[in-house]
Backbone as JSON Lines, residues from 0, in Angstrom:
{"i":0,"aa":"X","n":[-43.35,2.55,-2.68],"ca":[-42.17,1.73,-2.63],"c":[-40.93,2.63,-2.57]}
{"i":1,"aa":"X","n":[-40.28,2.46,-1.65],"ca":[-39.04,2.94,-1.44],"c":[-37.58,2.72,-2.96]}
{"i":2,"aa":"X","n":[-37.22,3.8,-3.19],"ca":[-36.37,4.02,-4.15],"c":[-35.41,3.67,-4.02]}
{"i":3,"aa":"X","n":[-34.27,2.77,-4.12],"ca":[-32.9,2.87,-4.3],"c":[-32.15,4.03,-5.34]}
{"i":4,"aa":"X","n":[-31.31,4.77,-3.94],"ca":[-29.89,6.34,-4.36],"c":[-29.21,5.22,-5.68]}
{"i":5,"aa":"X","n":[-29.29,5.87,-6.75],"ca":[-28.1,5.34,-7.26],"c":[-27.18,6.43,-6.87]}
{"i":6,"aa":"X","n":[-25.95,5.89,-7.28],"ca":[-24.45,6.88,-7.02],"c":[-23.39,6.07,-8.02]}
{"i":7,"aa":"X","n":[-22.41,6.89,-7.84],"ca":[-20.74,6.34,-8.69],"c":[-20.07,5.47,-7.64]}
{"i":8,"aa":"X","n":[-20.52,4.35,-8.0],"ca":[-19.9,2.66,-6.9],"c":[-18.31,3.66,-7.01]}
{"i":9,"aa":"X","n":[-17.55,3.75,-7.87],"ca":[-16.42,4.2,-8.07],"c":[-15.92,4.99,-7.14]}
{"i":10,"aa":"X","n":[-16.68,6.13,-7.06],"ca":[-16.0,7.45,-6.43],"c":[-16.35,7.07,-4.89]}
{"i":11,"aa":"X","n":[-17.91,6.0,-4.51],"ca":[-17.86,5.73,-2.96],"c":[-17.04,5.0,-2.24]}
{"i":12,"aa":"X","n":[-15.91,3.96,-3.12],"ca":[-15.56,3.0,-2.7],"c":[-14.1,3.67,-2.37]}
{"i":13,"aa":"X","n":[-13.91,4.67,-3.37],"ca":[-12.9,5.49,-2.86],"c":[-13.31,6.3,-1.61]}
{"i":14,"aa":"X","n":[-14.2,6.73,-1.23],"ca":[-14.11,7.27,-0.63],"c":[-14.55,6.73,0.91]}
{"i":15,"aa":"X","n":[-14.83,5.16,1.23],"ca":[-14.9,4.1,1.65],"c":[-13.51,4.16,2.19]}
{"i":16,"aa":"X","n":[-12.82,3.96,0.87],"ca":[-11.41,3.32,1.42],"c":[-10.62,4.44,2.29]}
{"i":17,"aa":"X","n":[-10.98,6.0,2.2],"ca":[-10.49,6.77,3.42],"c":[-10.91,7.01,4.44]}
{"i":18,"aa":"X","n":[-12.59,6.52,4.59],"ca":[-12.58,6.54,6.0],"c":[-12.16,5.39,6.35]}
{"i":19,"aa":"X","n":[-11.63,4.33,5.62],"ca":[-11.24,3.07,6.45],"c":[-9.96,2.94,6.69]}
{"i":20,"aa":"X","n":[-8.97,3.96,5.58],"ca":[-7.93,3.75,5.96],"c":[-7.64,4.75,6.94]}
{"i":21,"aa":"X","n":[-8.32,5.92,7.48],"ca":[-8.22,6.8,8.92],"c":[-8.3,6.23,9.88]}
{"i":22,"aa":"X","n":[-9.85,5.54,9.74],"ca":[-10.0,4.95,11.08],"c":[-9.94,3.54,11.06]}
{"i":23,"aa":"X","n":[-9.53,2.85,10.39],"ca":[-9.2,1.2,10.78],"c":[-10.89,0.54,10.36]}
{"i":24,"aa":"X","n":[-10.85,-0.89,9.97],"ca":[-11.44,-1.41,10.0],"c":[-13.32,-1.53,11.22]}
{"i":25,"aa":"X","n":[-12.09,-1.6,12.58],"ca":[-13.04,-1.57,13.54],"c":[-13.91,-0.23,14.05]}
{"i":26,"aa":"X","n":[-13.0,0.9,13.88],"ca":[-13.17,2.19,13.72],"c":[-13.86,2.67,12.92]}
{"i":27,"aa":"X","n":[-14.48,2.01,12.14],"ca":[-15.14,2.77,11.25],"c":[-16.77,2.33,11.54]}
{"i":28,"aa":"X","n":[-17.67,3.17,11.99],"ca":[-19.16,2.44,11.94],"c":[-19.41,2.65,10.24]}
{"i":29,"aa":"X","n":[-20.62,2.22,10.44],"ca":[-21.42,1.73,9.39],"c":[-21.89,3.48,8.95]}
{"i":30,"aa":"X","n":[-22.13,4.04,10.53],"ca":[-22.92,5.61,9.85],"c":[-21.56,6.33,9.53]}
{"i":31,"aa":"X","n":[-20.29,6.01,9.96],"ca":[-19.22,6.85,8.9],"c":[-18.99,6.85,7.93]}
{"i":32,"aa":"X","n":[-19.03,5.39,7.53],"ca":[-18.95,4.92,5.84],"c":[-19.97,6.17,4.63]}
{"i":33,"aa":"X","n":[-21.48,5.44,5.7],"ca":[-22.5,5.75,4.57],"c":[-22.44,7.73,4.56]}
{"i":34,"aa":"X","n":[-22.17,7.85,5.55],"ca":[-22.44,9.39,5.7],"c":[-21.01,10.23,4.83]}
{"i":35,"aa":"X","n":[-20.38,9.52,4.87],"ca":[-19.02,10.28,3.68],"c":[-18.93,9.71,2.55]}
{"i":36,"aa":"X","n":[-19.97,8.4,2.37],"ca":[-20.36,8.2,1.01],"c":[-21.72,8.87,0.34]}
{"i":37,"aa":"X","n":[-22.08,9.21,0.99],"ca":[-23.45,10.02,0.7],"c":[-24.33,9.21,0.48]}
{"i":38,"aa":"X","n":[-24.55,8.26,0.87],"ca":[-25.81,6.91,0.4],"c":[-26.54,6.6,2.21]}
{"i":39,"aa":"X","n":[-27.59,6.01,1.3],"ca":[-28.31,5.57,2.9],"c":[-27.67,4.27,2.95]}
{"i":40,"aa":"X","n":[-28.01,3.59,3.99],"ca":[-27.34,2.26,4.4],"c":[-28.03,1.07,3.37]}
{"i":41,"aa":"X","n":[-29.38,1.22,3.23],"ca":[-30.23,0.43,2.3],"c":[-29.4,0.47,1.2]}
{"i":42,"aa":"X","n":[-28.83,1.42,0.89],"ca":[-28.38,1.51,-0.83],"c":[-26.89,1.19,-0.55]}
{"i":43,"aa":"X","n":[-26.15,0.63,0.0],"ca":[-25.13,0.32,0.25],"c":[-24.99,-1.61,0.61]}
{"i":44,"aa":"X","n":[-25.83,-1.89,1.49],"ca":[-26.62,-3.38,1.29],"c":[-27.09,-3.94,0.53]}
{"i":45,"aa":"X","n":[-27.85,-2.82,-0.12],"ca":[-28.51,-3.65,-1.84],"c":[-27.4,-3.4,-3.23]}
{"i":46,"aa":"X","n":[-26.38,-2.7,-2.74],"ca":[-25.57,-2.75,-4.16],"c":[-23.9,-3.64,-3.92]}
{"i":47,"aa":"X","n":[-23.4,-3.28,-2.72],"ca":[-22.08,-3.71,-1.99],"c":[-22.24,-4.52,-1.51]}
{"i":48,"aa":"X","n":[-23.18,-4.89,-0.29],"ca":[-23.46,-5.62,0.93],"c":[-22.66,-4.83,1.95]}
{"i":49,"aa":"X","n":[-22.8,-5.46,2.95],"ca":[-22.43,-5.24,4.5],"c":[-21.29,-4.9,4.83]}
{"i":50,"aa":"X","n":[-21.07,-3.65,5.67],"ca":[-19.46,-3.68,5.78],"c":[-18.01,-3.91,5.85]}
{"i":51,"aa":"X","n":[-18.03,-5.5,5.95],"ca":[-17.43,-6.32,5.54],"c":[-16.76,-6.24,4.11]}
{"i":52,"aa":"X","n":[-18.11,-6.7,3.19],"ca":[-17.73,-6.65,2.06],"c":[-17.28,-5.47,1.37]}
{"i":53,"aa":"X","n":[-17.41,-4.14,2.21],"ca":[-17.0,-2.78,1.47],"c":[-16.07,-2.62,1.95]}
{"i":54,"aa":"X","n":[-15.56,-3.53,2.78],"ca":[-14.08,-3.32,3.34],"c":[-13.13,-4.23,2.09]}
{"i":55,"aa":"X","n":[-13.81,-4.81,1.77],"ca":[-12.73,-6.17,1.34],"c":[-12.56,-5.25,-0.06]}
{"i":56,"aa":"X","n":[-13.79,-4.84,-0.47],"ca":[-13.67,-3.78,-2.16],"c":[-12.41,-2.94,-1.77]}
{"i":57,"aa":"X","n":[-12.97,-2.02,-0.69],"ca":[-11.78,-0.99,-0.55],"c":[-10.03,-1.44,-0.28]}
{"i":58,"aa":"X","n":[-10.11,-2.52,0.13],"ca":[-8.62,-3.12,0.12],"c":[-8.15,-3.41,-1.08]}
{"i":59,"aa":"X","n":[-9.06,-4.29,-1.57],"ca":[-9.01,-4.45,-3.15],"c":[-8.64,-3.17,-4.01]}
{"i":60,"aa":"X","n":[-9.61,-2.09,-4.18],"ca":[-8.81,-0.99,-4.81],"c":[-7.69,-0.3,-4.71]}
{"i":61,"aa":"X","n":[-7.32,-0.22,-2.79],"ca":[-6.12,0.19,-2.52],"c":[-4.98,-0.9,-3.09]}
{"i":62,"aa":"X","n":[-5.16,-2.24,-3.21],"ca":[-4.08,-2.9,-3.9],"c":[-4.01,-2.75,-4.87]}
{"i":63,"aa":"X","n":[-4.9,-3.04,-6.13],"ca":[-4.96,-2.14,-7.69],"c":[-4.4,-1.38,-7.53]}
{"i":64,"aa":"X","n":[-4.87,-0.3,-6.85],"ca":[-4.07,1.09,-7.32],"c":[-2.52,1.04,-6.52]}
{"i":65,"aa":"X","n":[-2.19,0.32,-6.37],"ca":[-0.33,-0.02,-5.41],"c":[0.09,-0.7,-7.01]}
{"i":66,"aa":"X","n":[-1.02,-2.16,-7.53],"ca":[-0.36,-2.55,-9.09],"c":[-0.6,-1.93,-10.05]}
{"i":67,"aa":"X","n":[-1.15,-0.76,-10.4],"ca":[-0.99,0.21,-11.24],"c":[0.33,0.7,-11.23]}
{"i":68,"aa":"X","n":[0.5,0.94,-10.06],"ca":[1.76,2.05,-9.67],"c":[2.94,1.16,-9.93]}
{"i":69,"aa":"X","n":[2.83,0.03,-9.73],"ca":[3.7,-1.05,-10.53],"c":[4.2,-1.19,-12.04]}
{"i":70,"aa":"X","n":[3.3,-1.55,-12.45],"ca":[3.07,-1.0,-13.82],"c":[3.5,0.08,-14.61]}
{"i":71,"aa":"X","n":[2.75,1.28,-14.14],"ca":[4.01,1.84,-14.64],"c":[5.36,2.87,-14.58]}
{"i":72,"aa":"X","n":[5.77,1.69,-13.3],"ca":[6.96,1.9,-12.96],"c":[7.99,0.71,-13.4]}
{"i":73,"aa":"X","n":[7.51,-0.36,-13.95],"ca":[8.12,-1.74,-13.99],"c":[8.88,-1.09,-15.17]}
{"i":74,"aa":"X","n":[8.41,-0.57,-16.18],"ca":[8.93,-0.32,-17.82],"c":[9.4,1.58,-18.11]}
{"i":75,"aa":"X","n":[9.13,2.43,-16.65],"ca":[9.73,3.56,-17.19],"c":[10.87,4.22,-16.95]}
{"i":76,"aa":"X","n":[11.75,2.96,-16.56],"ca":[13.51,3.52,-16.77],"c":[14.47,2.81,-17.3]}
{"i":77,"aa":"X","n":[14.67,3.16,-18.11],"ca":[16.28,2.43,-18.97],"c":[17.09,1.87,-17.27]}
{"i":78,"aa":"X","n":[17.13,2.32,-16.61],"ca":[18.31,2.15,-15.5],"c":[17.08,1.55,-14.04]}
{"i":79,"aa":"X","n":[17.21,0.15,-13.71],"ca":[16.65,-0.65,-13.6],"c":[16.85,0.31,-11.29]}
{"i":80,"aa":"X","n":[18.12,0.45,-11.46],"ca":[18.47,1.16,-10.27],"c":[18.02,2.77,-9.75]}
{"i":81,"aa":"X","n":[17.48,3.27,-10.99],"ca":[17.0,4.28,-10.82],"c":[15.8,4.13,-10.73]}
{"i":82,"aa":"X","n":[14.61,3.08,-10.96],"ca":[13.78,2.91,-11.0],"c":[13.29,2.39,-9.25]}
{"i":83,"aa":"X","n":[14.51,1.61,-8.57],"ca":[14.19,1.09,-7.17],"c":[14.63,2.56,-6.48]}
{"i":84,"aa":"X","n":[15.57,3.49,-6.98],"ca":[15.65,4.74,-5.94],"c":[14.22,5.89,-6.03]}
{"i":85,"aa":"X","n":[13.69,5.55,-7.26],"ca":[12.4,6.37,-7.57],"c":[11.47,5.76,-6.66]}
{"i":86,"aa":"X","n":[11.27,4.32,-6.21],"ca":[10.28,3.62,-5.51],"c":[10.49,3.8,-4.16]}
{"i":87,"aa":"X","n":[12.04,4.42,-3.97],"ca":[12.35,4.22,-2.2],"c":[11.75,5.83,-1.67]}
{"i":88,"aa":"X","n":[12.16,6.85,-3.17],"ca":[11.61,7.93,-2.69],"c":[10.21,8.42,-2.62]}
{"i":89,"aa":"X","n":[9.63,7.65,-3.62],"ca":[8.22,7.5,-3.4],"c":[7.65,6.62,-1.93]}
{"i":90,"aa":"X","n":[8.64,5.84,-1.61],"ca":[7.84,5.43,-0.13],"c":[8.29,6.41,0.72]}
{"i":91,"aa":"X","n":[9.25,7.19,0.89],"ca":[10.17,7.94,1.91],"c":[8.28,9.13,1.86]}
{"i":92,"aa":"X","n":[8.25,9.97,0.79],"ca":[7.12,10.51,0.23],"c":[6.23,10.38,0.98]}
{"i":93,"aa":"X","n":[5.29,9.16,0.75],"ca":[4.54,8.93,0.85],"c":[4.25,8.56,2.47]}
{"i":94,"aa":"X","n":[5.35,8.06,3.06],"ca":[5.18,8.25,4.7],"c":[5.21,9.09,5.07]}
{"i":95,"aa":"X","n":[5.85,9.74,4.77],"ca":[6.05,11.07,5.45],"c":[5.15,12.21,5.46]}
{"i":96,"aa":"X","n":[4.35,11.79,4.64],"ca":[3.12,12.82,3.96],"c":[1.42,12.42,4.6]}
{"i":97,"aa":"X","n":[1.35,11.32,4.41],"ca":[0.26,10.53,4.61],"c":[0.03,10.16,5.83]}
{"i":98,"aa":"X","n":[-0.97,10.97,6.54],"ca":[-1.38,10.64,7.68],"c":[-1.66,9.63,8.23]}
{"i":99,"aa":"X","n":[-2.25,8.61,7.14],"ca":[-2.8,7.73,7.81],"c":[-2.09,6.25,7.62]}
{"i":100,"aa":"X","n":[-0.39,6.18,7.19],"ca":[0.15,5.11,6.56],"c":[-0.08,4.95,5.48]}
{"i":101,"aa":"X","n":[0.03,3.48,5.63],"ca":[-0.37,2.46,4.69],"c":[-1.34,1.83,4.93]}
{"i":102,"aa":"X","n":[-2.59,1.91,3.97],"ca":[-3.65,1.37,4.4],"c":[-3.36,-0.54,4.35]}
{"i":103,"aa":"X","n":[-2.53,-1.21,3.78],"ca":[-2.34,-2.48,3.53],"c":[-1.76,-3.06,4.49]}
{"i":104,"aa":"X","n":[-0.75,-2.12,4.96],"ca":[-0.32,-2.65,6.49],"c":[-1.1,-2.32,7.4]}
{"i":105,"aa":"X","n":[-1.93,-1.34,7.44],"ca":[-2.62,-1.69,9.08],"c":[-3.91,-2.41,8.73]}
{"i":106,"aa":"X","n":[-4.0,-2.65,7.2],"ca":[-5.55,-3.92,7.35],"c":[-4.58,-5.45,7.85]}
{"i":107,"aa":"X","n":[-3.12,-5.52,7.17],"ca":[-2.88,-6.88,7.78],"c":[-2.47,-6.76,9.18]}
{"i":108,"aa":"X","n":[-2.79,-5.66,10.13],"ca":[-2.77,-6.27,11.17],"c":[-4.14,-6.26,12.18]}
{"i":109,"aa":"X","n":[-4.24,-5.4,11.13],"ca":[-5.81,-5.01,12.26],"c":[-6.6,-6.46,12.0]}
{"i":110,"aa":"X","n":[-7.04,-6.64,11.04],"ca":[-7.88,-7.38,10.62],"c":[-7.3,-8.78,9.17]}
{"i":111,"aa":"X","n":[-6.2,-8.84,9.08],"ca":[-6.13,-10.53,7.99],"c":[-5.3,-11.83,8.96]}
{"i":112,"aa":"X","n":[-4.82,-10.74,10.26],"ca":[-4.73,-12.36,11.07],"c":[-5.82,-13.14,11.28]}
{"i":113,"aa":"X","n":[-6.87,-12.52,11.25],"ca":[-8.19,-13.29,11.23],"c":[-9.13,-13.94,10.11]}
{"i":114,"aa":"X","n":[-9.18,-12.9,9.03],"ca":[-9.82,-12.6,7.85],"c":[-8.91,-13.5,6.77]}
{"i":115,"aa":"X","n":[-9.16,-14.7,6.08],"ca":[-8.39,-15.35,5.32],"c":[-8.82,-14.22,3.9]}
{"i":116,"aa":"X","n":[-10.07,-14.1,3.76],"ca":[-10.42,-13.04,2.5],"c":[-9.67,-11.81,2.07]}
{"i":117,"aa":"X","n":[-9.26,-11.01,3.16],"ca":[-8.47,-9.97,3.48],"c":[-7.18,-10.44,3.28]}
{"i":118,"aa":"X","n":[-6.7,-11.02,3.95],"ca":[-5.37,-11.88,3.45],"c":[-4.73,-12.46,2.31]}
{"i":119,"aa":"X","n":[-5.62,-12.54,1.94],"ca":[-5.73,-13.49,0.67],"c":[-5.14,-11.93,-0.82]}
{"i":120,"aa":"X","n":[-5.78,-11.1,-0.29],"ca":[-6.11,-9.96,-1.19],"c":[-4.29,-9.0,-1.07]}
{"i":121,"aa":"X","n":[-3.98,-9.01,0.63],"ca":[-3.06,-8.55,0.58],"c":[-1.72,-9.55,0.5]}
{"i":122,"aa":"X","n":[-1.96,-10.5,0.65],"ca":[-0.88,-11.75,0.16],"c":[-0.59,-11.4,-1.66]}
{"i":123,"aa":"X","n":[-1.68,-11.11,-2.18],"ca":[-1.7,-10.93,-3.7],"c":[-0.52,-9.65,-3.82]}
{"i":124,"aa":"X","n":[-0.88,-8.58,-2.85],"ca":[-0.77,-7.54,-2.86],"c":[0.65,-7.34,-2.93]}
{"i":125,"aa":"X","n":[1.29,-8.17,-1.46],"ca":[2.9,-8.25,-1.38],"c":[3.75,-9.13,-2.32]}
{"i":126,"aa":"X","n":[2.65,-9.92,-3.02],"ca":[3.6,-11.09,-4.01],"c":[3.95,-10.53,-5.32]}
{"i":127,"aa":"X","n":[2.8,-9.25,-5.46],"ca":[3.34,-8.54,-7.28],"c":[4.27,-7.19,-6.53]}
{"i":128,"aa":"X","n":[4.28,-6.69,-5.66],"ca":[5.37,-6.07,-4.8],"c":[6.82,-6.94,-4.88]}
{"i":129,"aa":"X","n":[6.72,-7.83,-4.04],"ca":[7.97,-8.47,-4.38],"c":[8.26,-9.19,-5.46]}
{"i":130,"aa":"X","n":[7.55,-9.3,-6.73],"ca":[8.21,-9.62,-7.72],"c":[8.55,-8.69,-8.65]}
{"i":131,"aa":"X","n":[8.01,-7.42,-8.37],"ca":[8.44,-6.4,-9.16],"c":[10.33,-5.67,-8.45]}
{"i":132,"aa":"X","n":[9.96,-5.35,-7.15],"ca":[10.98,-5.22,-6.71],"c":[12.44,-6.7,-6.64]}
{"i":133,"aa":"X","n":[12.4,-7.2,-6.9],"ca":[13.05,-8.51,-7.28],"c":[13.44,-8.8,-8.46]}
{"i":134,"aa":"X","n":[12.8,-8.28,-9.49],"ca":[13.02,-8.56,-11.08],"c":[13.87,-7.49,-11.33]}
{"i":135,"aa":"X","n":[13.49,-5.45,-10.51],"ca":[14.39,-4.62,-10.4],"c":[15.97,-4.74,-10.46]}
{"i":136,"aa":"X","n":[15.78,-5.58,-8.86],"ca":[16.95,-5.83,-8.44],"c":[18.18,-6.77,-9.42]}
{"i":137,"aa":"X","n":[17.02,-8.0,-9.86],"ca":[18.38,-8.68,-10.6],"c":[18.25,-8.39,-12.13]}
{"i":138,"aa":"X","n":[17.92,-7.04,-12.51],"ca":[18.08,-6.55,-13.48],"c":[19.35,-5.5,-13.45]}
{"i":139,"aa":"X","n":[19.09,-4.85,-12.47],"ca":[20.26,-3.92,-11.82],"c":[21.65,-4.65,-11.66]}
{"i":140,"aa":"X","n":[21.41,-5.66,-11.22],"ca":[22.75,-6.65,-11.5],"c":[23.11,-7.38,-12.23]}
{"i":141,"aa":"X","n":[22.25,-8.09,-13.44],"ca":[22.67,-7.79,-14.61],"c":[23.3,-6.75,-15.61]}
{"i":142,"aa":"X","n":[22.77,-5.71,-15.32],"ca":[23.46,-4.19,-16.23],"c":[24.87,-3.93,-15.02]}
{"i":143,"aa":"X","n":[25.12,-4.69,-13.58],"ca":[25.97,-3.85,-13.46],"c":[26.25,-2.19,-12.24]}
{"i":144,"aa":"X","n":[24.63,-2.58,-12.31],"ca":[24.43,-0.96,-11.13],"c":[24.29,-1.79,-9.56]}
{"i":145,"aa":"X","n":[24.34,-2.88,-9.76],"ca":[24.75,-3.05,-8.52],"c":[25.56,-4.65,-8.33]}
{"i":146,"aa":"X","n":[25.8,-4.73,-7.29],"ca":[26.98,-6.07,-7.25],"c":[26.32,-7.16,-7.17]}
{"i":147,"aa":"X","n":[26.45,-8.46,-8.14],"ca":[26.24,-9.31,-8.57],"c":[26.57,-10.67,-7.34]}
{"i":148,"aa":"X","n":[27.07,-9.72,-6.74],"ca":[27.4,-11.05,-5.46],"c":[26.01,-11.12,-4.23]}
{"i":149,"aa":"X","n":[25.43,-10.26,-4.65],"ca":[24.14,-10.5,-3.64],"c":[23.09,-11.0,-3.77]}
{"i":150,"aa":"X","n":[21.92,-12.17,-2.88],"ca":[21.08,-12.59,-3.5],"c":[19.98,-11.48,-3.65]}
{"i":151,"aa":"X","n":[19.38,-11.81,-5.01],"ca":[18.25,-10.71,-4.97],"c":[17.01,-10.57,-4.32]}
{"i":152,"aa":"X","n":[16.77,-11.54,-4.01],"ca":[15.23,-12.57,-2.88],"c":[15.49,-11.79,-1.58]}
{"i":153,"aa":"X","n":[16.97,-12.41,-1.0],"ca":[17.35,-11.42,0.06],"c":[17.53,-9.95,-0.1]}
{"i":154,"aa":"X","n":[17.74,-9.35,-0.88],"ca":[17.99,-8.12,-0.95],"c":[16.38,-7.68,-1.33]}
{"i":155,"aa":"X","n":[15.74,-8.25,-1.7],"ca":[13.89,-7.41,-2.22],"c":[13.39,-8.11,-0.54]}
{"i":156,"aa":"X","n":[13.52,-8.75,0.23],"ca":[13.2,-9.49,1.47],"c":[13.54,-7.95,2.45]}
{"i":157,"aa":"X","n":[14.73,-7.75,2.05],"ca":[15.42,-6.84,3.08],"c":[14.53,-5.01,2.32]}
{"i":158,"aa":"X","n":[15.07,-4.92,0.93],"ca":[14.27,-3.58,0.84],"c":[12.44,-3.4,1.51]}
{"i":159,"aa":"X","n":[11.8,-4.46,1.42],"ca":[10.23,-4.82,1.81],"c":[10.75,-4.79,3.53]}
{"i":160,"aa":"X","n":[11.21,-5.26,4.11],"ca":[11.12,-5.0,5.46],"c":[11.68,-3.71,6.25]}
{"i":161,"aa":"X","n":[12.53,-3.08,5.59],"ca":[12.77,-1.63,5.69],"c":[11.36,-0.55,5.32]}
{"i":162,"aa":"X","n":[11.03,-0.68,4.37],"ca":[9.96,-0.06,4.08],"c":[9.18,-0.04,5.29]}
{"i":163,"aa":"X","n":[8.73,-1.14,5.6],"ca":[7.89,-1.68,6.46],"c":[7.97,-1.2,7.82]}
{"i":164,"aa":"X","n":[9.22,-1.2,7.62],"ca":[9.91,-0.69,9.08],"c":[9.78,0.84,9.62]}
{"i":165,"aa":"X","n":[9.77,1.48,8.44],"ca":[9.86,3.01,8.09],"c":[8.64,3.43,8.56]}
{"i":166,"aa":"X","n":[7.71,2.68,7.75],"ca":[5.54,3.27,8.22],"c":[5.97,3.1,10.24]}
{"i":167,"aa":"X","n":[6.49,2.04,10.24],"ca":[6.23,2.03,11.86],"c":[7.05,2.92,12.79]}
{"i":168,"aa":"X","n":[8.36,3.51,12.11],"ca":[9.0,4.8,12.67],"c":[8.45,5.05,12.74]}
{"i":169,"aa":"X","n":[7.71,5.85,11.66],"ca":[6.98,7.1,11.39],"c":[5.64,7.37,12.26]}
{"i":170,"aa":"X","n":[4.93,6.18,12.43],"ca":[4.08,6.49,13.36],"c":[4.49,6.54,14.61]}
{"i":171,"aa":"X","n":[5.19,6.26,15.24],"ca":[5.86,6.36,16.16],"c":[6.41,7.83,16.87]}
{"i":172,"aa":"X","n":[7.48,8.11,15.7],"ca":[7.95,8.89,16.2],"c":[7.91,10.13,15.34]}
{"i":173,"aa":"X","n":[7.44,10.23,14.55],"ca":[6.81,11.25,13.77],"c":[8.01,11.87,12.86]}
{"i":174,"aa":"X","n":[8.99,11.5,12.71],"ca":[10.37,12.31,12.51],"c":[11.12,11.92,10.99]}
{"i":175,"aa":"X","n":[9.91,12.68,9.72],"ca":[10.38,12.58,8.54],"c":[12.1,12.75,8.11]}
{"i":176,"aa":"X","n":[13.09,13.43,8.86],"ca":[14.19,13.49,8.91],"c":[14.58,12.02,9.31]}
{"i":177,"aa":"X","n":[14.67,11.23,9.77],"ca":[14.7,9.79,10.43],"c":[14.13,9.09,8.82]}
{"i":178,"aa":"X","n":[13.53,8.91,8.56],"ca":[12.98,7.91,7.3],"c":[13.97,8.13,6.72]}
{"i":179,"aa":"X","n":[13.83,10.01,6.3],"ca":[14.68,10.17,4.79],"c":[16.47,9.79,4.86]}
{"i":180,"aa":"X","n":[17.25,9.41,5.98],"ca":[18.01,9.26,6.48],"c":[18.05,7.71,6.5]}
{"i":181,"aa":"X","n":[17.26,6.79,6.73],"ca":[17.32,5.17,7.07],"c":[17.27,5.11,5.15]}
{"i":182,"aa":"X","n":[16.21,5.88,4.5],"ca":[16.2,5.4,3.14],"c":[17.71,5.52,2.12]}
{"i":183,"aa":"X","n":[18.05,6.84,2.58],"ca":[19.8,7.26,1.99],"c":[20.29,6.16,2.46]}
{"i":184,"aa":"X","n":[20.2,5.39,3.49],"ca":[21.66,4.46,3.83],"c":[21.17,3.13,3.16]}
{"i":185,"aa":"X","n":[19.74,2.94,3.1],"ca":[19.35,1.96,2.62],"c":[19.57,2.01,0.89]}
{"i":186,"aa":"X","n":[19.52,2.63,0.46],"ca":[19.88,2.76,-1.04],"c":[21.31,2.64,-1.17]}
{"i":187,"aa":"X","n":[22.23,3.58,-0.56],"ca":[23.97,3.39,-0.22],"c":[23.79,1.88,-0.28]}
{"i":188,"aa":"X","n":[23.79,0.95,0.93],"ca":[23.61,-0.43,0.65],"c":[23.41,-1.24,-0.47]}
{"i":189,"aa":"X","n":[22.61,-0.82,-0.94],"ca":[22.19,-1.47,-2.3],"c":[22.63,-1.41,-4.03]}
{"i":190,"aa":"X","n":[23.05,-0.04,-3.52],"ca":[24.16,0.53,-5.11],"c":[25.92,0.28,-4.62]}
{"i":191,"aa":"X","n":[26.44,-0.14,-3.58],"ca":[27.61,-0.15,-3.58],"c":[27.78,-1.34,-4.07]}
């Protein structure tokens, strides 16, 4: 009788989620997965299921680990404004660095116009995003660090679509000087 590999579900699903976030959903066969997870395909069917479903885990962890990063960032600055310029430079960062994007934006396009499951996961994903960045904001204008005459819905509407905007420079046109430049004016905006 044939043995089932055990392994660390943990460390494969991470490591799942980079060949999926390199090569996309469709891009990825089944022998890329298993072969940079180190498992045979049998042991990946009998513990995960089907690629599908190790896609939907790996989205899943990549969103966890986006509300971790929430967390604890929601509670580690007295100055509610220093906390959204720490998040703009961590995205400026993180595009600019990261080859492969954002794995959350290219699963919602590759694959959750179709996929309600997938959708569903990154709908979760953008709703504790924008309520963290939103609670920022009209905290910041409560204390004062920024002007009280703006709505905050619109203004976390507008910081989320800049961001957004930025991954798609960037792939584009490759030109980390360009981000870090749209993010300075985009912060200017927001503290005057």
């Amino acid at each position: 009788m044939a043995r089932n590999v055990e392994f660390d579900e943990e460390s494969a699903i991470r490591t799942a989620m980079e060949v999926f976030w390199e090569k996309g959903y469709k891009g990825a066969s089944l022998r890329d997965l298993t072969d940079a997870m180190k498992i045979n395909p049998s042991s990946l069917y009998n513990t995960i299921g089907d690629k599908h479903a190790l896609f939907l885990r790996c989205v899943q962890r990549y969103t966890d680990d986006r509300k971790e990063y929430i967390a604890k960032h929601a509670s580690s600055s007295r100055s509610p404004l220093k906390t959204i310029k720490i998040f703009i430079d961590d995205a400026v960062s993180n595009i600019t660095t990261n080859p492969h994007s954002c794995m959350a934006i290219k699963a919602a396009f590759e694959v959750a116009t179709d996929d309600i499951r997938v959708q569903a996961i990154l709908k979760d994903d953008s709703d504790a995003m924008y309520r963290f960045l939103c609670l920022l904001l009209t905290s910041a204008m409560e204390k004062g660090e920024i002007s009280a005459d703006e709505d905050p819905e619109v203004l976390t509407d507008y910081l989320l679509s800049s961001y957004i905007g930025w991954h798609e420079s960037f792939i584009l046109n490759r030109d980390p000087i360009k981000i870090q430049r749209m993010a300075r004016f985009l912060f200017k905006q927001l503290s005057r």
